[in-house]
mmCIF file of N, CA and C and ligand atoms in Angstrom:
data_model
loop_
_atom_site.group_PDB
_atom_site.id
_atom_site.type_symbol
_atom_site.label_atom_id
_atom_site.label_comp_id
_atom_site.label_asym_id
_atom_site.label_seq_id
_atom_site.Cartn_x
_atom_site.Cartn_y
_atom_site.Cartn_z
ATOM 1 N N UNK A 17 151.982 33.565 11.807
ATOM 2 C CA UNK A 17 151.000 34.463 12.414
ATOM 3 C C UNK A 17 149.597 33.943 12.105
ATOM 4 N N UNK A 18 148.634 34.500 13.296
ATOM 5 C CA UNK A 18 147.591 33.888 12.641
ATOM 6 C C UNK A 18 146.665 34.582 11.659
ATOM 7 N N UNK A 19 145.759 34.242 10.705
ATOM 8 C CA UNK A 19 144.804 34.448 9.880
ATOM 9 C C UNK A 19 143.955 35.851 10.353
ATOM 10 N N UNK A 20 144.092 36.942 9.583
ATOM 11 C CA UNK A 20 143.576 38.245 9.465
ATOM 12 C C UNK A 20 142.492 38.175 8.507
ATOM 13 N N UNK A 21 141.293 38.815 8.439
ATOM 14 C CA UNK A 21 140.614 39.663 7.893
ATOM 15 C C UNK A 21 140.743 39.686 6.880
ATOM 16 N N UNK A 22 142.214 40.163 6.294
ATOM 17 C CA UNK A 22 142.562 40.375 5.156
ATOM 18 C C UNK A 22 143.080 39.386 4.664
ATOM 19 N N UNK A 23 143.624 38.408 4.993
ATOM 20 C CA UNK A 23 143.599 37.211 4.152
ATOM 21 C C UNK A 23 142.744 36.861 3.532
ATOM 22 N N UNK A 24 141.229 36.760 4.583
ATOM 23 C CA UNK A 24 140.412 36.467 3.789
ATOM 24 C C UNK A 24 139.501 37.834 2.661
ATOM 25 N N UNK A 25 140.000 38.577 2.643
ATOM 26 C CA UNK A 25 139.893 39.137 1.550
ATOM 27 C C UNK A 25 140.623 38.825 0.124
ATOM 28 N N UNK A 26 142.019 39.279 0.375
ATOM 29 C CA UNK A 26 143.329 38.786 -0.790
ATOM 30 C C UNK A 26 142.459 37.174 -1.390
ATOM 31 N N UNK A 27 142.239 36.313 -0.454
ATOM 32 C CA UNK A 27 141.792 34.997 -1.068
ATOM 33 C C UNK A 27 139.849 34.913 -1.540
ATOM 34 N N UNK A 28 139.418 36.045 -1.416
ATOM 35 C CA UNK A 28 138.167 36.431 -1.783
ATOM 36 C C UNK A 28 137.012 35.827 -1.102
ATOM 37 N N UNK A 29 137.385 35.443 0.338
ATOM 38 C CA UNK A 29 136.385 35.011 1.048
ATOM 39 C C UNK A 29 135.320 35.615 1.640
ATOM 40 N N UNK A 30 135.906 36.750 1.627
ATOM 41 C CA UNK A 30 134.612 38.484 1.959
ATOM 42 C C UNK A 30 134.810 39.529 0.972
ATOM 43 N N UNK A 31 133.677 39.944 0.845
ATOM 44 C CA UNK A 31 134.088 40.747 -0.252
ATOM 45 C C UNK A 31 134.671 42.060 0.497
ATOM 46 N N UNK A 32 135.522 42.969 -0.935
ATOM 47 C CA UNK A 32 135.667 43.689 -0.423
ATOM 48 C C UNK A 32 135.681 44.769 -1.923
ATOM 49 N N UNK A 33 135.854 46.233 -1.535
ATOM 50 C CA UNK A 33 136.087 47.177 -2.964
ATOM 51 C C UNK A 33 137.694 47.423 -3.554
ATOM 52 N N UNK A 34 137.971 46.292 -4.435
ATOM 53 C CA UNK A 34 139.209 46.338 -4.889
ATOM 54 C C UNK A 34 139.668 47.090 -5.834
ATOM 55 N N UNK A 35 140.956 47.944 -5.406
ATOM 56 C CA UNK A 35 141.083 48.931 -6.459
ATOM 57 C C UNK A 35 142.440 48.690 -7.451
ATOM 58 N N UNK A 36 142.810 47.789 -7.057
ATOM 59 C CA UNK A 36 144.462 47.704 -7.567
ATOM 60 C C UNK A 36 144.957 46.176 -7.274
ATOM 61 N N UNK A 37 145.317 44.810 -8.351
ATOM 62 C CA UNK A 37 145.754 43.717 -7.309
ATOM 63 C C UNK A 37 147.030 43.857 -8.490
ATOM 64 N N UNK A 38 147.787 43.118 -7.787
ATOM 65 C CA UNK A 38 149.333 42.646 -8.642
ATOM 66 C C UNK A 38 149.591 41.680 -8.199
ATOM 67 N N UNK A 39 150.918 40.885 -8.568
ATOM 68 C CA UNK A 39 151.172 39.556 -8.009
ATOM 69 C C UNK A 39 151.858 39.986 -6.152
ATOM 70 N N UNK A 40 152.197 40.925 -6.168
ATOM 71 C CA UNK A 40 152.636 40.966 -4.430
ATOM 72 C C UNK A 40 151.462 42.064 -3.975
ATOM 73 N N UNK A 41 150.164 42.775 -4.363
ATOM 74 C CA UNK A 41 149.611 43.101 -3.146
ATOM 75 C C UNK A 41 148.488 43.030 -4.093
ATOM 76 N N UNK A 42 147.706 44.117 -2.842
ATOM 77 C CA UNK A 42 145.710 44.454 -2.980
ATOM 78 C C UNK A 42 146.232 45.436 -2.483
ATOM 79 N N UNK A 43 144.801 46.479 -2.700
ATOM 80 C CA UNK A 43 144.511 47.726 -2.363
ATOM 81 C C UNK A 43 143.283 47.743 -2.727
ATOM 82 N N UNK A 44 142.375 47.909 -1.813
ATOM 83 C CA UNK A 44 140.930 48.207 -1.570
ATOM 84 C C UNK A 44 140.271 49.495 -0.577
ATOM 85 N N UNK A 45 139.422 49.985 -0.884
ATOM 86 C CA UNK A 45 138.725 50.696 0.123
ATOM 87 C C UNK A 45 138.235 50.820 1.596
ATOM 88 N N UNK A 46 138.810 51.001 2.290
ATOM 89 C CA UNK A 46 138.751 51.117 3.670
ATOM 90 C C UNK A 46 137.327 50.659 4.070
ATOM 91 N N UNK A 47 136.759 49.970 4.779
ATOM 92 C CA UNK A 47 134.956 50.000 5.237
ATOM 93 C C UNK A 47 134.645 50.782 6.375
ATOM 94 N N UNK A 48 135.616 51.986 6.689
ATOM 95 C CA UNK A 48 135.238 52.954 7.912
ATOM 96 C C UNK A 48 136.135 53.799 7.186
ATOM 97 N N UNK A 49 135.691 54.737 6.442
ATOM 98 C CA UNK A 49 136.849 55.490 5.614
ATOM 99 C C UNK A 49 137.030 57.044 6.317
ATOM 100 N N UNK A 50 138.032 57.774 6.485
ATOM 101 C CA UNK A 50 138.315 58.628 7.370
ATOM 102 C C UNK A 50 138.401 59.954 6.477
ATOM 103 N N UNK A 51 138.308 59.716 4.873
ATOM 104 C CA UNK A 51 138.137 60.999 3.856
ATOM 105 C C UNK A 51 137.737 60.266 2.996
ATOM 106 N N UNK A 52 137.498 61.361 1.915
ATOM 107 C CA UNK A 52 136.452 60.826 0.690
ATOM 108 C C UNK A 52 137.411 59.665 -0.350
ATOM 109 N N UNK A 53 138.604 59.700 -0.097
ATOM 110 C CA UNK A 53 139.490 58.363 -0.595
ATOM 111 C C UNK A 53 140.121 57.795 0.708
ATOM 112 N N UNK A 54 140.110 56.565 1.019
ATOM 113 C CA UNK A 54 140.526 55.835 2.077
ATOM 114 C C UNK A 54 140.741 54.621 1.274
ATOM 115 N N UNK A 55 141.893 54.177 1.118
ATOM 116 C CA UNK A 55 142.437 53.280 0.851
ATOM 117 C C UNK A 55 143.255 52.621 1.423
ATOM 118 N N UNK A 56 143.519 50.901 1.735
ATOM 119 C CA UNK A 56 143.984 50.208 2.305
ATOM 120 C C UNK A 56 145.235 49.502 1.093
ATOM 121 N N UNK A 57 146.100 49.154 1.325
ATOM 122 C CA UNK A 57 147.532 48.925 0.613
ATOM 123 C C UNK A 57 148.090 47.502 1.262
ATOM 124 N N UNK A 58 147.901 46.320 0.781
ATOM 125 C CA UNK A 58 148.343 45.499 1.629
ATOM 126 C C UNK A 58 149.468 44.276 0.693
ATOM 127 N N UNK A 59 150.211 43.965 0.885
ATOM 128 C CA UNK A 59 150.784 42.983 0.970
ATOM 129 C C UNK A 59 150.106 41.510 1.162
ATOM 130 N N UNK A 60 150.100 40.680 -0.531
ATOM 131 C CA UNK A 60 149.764 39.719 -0.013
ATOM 132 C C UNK A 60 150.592 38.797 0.926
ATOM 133 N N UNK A 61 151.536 38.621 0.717
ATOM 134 C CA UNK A 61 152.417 37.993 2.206
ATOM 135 C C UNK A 61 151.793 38.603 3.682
ATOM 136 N N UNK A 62 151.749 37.501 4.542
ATOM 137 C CA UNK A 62 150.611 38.344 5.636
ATOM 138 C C UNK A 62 152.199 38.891 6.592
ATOM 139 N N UNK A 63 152.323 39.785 6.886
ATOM 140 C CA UNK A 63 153.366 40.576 7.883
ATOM 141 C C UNK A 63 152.811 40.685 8.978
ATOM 142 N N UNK A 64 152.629 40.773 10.564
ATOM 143 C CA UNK A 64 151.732 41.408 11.216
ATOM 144 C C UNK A 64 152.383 42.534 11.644
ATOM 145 N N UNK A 65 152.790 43.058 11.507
ATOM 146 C CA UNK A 65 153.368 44.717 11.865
ATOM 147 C C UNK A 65 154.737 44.951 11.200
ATOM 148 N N UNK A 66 154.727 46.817 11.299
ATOM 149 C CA UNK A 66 156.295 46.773 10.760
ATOM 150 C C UNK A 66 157.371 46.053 11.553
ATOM 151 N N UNK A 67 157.372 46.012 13.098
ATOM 152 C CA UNK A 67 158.240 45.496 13.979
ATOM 153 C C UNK A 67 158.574 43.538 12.687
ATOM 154 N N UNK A 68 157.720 43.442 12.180
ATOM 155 C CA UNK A 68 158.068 42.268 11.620
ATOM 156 C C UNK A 68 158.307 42.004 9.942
ATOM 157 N N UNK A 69 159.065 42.918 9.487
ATOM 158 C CA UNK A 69 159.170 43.343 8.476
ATOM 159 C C UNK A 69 160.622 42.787 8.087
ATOM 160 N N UNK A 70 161.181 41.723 7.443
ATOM 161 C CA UNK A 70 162.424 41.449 7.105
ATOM 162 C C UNK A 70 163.391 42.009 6.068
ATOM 163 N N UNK A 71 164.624 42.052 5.869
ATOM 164 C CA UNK A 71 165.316 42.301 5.251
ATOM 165 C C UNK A 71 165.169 42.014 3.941
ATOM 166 N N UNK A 72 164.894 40.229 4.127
ATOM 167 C CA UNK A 72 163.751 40.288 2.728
ATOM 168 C C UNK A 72 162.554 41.095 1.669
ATOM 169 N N UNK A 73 161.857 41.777 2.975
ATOM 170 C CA UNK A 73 160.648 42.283 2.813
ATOM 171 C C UNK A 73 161.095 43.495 1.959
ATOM 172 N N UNK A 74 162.113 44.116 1.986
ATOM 173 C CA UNK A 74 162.576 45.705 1.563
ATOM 174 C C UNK A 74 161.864 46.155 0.084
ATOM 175 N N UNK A 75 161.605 45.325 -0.545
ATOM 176 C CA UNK A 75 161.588 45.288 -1.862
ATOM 177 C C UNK A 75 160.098 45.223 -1.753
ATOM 178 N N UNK A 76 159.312 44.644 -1.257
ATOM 179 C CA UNK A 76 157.868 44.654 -0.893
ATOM 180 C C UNK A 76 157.361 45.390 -0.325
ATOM 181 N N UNK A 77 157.935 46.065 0.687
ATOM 182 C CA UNK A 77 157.240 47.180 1.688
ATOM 183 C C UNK A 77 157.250 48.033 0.883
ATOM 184 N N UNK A 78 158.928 48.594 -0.242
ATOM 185 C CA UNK A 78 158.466 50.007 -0.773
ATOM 186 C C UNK A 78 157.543 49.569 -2.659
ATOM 187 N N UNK A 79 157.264 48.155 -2.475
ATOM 188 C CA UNK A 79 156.466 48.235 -3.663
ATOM 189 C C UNK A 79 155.220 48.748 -3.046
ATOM 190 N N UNK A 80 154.732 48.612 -2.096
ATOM 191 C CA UNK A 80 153.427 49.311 -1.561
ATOM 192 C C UNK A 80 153.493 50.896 -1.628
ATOM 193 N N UNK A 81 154.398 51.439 -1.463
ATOM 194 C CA UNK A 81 154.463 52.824 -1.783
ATOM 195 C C UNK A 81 154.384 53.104 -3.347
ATOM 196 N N UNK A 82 154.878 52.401 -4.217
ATOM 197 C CA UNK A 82 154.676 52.720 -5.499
ATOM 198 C C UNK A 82 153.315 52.319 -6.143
ATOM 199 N N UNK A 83 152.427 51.444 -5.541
ATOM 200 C CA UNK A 83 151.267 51.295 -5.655
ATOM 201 C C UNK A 83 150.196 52.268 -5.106
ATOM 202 N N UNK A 84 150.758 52.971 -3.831
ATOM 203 C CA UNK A 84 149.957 54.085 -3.307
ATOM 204 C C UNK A 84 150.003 55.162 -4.181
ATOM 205 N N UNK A 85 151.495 55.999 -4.906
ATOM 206 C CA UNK A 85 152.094 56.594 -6.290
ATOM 207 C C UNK A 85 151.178 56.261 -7.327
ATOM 208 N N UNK A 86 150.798 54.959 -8.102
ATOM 209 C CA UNK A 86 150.849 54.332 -9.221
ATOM 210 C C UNK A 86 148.928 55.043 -9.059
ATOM 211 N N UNK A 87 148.071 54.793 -7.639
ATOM 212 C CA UNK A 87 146.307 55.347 -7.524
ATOM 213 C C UNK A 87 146.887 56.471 -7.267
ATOM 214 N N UNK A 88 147.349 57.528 -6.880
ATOM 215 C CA UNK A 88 146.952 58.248 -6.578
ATOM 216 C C UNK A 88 147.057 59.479 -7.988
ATOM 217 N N UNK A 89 147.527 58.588 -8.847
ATOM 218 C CA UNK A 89 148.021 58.793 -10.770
ATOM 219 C C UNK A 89 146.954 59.089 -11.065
ATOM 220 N N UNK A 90 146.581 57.570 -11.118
ATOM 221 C CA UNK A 90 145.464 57.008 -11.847
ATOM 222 C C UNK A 90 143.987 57.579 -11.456
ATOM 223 N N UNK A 91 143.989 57.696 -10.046
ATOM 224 C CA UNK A 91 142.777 57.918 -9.423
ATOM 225 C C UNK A 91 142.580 59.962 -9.766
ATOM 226 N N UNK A 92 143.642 60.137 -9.583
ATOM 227 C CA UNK A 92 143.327 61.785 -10.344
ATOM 228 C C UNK A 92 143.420 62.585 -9.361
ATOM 229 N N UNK A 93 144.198 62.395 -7.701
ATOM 230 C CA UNK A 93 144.499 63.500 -6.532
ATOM 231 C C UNK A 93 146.091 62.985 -6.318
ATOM 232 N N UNK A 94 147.141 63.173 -7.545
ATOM 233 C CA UNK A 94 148.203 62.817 -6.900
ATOM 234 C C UNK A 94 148.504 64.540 -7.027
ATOM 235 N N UNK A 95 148.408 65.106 -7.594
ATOM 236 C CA UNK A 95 148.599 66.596 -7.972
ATOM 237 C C UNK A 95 148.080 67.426 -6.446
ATOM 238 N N UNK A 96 147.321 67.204 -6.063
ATOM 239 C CA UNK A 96 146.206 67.628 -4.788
ATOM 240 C C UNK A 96 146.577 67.564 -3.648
ATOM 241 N N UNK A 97 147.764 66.513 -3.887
ATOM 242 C CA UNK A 97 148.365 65.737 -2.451
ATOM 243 C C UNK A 97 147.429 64.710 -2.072
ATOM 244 N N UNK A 98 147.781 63.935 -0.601
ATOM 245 C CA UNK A 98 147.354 62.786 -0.521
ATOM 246 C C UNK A 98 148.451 62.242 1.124
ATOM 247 N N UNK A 99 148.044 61.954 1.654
ATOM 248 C CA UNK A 99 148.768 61.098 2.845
ATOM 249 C C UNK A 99 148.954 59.307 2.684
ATOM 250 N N UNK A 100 149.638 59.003 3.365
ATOM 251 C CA UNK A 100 150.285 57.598 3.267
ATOM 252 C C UNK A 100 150.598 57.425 4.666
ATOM 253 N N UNK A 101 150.138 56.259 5.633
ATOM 254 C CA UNK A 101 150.391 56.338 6.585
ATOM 255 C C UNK A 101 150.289 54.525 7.007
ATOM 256 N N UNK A 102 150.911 54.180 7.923
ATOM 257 C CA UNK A 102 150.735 52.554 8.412
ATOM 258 C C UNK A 102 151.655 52.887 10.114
ATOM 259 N N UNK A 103 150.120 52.427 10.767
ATOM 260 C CA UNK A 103 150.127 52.004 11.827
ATOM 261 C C UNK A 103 150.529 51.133 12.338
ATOM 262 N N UNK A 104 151.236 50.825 13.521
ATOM 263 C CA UNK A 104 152.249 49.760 14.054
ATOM 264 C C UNK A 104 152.204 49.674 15.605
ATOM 265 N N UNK A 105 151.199 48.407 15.967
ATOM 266 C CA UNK A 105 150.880 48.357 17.508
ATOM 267 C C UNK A 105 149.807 49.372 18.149
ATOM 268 N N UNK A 106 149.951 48.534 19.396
ATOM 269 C CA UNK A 106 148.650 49.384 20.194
ATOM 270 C C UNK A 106 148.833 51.017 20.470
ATOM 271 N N UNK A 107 149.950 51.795 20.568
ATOM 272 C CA UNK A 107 150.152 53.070 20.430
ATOM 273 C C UNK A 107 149.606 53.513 19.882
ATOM 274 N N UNK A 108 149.776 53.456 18.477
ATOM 275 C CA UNK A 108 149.339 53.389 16.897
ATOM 276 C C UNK A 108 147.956 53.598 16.757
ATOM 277 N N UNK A 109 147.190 52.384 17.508
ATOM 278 C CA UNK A 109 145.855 52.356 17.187
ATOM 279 C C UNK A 109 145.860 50.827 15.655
ATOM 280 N N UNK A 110 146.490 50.290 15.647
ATOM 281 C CA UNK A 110 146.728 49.003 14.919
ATOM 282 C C UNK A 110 145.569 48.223 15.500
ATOM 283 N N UNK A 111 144.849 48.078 14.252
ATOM 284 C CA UNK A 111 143.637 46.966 15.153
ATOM 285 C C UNK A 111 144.152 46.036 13.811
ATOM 286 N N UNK A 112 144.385 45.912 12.810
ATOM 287 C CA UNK A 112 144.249 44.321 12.011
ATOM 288 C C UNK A 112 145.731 43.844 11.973
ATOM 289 N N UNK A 113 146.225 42.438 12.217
ATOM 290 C CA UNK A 113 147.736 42.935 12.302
ATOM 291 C C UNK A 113 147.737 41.887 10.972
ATOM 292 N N UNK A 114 147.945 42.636 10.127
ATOM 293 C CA UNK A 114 148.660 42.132 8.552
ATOM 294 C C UNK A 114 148.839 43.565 8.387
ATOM 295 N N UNK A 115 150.009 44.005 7.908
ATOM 296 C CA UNK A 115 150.344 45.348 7.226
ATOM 297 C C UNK A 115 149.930 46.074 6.255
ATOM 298 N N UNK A 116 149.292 47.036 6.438
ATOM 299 C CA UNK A 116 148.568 48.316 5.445
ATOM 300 C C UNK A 116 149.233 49.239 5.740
ATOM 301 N N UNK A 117 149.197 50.123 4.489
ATOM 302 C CA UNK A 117 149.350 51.620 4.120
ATOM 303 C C UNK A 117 147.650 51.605 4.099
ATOM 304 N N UNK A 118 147.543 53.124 4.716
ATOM 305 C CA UNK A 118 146.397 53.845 4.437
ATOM 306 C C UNK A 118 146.612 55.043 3.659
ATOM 307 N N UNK A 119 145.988 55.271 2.573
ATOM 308 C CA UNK A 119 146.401 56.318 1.613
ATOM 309 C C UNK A 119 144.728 57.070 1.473
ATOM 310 N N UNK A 120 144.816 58.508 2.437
ATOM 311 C CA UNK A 120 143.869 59.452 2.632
ATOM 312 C C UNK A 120 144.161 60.426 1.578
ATOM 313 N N UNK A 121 143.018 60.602 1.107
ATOM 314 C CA UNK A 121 142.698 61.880 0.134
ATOM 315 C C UNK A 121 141.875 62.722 -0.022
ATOM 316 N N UNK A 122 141.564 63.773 -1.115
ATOM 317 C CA UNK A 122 140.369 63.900 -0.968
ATOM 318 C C UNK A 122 139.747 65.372 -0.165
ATOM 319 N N UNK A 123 140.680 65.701 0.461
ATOM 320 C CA UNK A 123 140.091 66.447 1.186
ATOM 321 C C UNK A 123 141.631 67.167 1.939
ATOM 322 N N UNK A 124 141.716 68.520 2.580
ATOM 323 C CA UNK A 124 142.695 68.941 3.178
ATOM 324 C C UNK A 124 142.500 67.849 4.470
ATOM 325 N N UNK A 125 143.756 68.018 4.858
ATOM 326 C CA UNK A 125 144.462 66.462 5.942
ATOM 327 C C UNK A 125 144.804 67.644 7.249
ATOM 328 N N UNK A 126 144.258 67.228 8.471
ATOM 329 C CA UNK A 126 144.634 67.742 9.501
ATOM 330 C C UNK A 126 146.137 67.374 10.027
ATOM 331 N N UNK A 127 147.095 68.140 10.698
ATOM 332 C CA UNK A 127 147.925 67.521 11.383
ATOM 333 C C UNK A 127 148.259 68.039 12.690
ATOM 334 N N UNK A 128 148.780 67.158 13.601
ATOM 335 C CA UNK A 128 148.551 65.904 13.917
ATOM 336 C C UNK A 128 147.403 65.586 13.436
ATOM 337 N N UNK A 129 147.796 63.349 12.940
ATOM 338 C CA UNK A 129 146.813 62.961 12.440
ATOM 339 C C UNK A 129 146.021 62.639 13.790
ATOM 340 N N UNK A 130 145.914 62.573 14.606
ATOM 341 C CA UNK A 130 145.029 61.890 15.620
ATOM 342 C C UNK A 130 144.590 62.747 16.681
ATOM 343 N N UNK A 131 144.065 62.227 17.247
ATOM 344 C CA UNK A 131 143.406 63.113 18.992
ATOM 345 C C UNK A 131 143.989 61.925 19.884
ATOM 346 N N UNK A 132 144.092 62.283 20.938
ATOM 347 C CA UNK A 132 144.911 61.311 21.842
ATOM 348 C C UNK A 132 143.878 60.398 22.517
ATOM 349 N N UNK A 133 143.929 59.354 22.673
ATOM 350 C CA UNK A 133 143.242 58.339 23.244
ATOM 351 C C UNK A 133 143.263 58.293 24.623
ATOM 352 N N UNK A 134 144.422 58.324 24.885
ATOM 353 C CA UNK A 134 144.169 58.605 26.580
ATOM 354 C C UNK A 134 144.807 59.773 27.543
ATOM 355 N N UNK A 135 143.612 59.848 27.999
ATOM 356 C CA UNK A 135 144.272 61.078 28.910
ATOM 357 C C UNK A 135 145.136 60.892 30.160
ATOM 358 N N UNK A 136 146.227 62.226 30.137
ATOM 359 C CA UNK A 136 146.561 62.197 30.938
ATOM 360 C C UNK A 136 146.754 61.780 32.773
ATOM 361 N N UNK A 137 147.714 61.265 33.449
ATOM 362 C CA UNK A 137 146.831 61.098 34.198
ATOM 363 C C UNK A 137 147.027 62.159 35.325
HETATM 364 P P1 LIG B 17 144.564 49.971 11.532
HETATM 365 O O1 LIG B 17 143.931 50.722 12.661
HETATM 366 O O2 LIG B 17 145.737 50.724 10.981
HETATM 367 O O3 LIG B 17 144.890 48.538 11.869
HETATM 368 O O4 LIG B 17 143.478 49.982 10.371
HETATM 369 C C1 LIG B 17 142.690 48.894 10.020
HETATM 370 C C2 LIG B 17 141.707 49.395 9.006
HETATM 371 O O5 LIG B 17 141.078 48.277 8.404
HETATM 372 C C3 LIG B 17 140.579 50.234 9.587
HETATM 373 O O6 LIG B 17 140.678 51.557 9.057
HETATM 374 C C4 LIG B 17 139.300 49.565 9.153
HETATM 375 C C5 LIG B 17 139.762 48.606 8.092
HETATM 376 N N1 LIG B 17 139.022 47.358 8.053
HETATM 377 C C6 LIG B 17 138.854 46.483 9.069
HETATM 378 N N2 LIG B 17 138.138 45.428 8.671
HETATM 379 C C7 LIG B 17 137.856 45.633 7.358
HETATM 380 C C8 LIG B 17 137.145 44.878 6.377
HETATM 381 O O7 LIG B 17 136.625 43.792 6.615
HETATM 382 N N3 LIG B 17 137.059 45.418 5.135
HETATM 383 C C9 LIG B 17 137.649 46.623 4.815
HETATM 384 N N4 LIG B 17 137.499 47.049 3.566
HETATM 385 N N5 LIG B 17 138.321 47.346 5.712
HETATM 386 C C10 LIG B 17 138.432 46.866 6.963
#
């Protein structure tokens, strides 16, 4: 796949606000954040969507959930609740394709998360 954004973050070519690294991911701060915690959850292996997620991967995808678990500890709103969410394709609204969890906090969470993009016709 080709070179995301976030590669060049993981490899520190842009900065970014890092909150969490381990040997299989990052987790940094969103730069358009949608509540007062917006956090991004990524996998350093670049994935570009779940549709591309291997059998291999199983063990990696749900270490990103235990890293979303592990801040939302540490950070002091796991008690408060908290959302976890990863977008997949243009439906979705997927604009970077390397795989994130977005982990919203912070604030009561509307649901449905979205407003619809296109209208009816
Ligand atoms: P998605 O729509 O699920 O693909 O979300 C991509 C998110 O990535 C979006 O909420 C904005 C965020 N984002 C895009 N570029 C950057 C960047 O350069 N730095 C940071 N911190 N976040 C970014």
């Amino acid at each position: 796949m080709s070179e995301t954004i976030f590669t060049k973050i993981i490899n520190r070519e842009i900065p970014a606000d890092i909150v969490h690294e381990d040997d299989l991911s990052l987790a940094f701060r969103d730069i358009n954040p949608q509540a007062p915690v917006h956090l991004l959850i990524i996998p350093k292996k670049p994935i570009a969507t779940i549709n591309d997620i291997t059998e291999g991967d199983r063990e990696l995808v749900g270490h990103l959930h235990w890293v979303a678990a592990k801040l939302a500890s540490d950070m002091g709103f796991a008690e408060d609740g908290y959302r976890v969410v990863m977008n997949c394709g243009e439906n979705a609204g997927q604009t970077v394709f390397h795989i994130h969890l977005h982990l919203l906090a912070g604030k009561p969470l509307g649901w449905p998360p979205y407003t619809d993009r296109m209208k009816q016709a």
